[in-house]
XYZ file of N, CA and C in Angstrom:
291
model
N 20.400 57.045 23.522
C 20.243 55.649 23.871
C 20.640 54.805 22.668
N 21.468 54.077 22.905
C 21.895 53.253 21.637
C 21.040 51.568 21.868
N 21.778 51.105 20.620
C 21.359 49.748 20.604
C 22.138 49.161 21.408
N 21.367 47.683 22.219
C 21.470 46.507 23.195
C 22.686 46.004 22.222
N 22.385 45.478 21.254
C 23.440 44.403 20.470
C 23.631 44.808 19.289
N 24.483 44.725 18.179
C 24.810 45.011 17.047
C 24.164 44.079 16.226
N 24.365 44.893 14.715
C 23.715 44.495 14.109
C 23.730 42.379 13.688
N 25.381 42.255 13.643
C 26.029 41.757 13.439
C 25.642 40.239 14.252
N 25.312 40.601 15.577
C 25.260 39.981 16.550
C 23.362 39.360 16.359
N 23.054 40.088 15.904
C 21.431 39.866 15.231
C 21.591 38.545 14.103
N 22.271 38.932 13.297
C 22.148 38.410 11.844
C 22.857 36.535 12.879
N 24.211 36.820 13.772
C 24.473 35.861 14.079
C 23.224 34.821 14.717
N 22.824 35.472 15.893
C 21.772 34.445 16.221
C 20.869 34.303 15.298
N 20.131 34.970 14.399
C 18.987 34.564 13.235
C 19.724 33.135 12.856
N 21.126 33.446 12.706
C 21.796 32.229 11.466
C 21.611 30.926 12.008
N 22.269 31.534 13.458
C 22.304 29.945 14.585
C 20.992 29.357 15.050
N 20.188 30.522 15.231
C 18.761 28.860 15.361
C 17.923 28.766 14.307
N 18.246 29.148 13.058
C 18.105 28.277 11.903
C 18.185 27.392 11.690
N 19.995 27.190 12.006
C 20.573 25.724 11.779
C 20.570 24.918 12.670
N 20.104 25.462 13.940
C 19.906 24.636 15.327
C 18.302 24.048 14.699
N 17.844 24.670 14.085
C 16.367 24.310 14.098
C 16.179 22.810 12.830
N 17.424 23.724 11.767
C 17.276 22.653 10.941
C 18.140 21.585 10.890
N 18.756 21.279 11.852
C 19.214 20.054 12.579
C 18.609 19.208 13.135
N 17.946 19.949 14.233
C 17.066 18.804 15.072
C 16.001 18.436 14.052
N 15.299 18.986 13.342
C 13.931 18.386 12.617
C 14.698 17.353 11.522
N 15.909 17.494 11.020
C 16.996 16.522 10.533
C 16.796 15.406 10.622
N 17.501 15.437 12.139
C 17.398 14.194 13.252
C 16.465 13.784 13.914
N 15.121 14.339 13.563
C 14.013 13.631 14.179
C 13.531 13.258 12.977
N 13.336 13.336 11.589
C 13.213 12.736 10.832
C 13.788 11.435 10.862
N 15.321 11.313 10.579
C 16.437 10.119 10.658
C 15.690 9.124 11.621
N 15.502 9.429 12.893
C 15.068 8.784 13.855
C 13.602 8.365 13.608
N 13.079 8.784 12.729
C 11.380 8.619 13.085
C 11.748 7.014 11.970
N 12.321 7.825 10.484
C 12.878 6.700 9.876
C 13.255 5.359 10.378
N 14.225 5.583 10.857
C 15.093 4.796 11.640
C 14.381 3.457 12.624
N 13.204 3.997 13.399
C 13.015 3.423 15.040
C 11.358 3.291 14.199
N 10.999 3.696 13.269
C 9.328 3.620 12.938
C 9.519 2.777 11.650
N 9.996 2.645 10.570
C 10.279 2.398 9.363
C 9.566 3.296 8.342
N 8.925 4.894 8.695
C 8.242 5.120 7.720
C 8.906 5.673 6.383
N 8.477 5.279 5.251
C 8.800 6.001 4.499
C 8.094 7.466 4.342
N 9.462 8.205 3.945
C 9.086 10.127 3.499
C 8.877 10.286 1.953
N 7.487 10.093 1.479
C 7.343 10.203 0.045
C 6.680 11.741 0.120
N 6.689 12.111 -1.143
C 5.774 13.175 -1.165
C 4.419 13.145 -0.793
N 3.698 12.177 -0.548
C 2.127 11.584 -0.485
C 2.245 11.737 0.981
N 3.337 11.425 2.039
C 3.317 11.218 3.246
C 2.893 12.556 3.585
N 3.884 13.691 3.270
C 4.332 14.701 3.522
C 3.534 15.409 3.422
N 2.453 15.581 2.238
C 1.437 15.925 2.207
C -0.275 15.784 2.882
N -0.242 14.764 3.445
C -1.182 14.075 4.093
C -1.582 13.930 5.291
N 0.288 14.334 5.678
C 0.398 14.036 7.413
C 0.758 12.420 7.725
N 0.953 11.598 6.857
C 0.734 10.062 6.783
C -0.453 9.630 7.485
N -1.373 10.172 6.857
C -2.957 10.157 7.176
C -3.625 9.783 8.562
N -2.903 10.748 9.681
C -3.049 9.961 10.983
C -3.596 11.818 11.553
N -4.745 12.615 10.680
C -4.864 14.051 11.552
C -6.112 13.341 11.734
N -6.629 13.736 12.817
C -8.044 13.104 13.041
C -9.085 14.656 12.418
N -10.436 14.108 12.369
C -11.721 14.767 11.678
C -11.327 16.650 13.024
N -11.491 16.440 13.823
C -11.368 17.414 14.814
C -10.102 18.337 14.668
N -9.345 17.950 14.080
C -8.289 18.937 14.142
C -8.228 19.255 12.980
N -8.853 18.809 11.823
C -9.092 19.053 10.103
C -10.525 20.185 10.689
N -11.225 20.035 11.345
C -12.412 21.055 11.572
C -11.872 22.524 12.153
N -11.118 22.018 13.022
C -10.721 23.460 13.934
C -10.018 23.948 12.896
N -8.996 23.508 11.998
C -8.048 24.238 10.973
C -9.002 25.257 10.381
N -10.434 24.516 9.598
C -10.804 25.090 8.687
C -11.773 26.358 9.194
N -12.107 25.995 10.598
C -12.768 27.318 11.304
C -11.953 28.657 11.670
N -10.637 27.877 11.696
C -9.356 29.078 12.222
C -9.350 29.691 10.986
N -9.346 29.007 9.693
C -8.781 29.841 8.455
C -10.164 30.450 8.007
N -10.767 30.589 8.311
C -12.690 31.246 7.902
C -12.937 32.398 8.786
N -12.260 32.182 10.168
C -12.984 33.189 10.751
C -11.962 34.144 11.259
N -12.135 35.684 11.045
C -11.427 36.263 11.240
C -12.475 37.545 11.198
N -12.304 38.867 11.511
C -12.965 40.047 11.832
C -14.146 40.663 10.584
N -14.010 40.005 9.556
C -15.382 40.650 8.721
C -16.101 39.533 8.849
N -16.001 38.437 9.048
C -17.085 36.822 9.317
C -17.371 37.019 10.383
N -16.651 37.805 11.702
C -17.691 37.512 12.661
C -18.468 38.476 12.947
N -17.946 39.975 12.043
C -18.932 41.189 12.350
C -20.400 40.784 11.102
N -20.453 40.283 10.125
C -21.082 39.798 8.906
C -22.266 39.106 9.329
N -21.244 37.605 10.100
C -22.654 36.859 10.637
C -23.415 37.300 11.734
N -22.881 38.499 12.601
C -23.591 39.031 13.962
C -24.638 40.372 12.913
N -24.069 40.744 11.782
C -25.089 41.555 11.103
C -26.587 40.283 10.725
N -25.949 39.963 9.943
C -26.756 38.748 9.347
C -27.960 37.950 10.594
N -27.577 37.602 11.852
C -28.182 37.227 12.826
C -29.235 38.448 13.119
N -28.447 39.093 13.441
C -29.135 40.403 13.867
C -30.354 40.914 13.041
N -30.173 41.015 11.378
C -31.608 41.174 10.728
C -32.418 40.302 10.410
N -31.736 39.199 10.358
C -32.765 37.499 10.022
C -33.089 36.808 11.180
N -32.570 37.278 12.460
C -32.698 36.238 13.501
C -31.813 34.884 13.563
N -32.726 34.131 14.087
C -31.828 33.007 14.441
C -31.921 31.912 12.774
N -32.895 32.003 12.235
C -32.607 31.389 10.806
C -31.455 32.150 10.131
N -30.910 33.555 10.482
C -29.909 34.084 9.321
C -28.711 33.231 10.025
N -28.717 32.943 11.020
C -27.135 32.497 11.449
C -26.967 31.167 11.089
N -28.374 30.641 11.154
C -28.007 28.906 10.820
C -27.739 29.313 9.145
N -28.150 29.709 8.454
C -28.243 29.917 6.806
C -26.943 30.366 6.831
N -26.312 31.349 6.841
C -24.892 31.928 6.935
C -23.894 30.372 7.410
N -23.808 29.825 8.473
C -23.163 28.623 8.855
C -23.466 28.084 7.398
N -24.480 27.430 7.046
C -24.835 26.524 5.945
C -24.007 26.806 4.928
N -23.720 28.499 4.670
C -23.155 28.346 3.019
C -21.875 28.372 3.194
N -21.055 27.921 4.365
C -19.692 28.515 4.727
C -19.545 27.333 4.708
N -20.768 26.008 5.190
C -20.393 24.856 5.780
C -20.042 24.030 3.961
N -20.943 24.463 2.456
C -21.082 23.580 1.742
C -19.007 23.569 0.979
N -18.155 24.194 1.680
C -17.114 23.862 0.611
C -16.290 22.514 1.931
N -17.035 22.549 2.431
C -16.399 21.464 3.502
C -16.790 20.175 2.776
């Protein structure tokens, strides 16, 4: 059984929606410019031009915290302290917020 497409033919499409990709985000920049007047400083870019609301800054920081030893940890932690170990566990995860 051989290969569907060559190698060649791989590397081509990788190349093409690269540059398909980094075109359009190009031109939606130009345009945001253009039709919004914002300026693209580094401060913008970094910030989001300060328009992420509190809720989607929360979900980020729960997505990047929780992953397979936090949720087997705090179900240990619950499990020998009860319901005070889970609020206490939340608490020390909550103070770098």
């Amino acid at each position: 059984m051989g290969s569907v497409l060559s190698e060649n033919i791989g590397y081509i499409v990788l190349i093409g929606v690269g540059l398909i990709m980094a075109l359009s985000v190009t031109l939606m920049v130009k345009a945001e410019t253009k039709w919004l007047g914002t300026r693209k400083t580094s401060e913008w870019f970094y910030t989001a031009g300060r328009t992420i609301k509190t809720g989607l800054i929360a979900s980020s920081i729960v997505s990047a915290w929780t992953w397979a030893a936090t949720l087997l940890q705090s179900s240990t932690v619950t499990y020998t302290f009860g319901l005070a170990g889970s609020f206490w566990y939340a608490a020390g995860a909550s103070i770098q917020v």
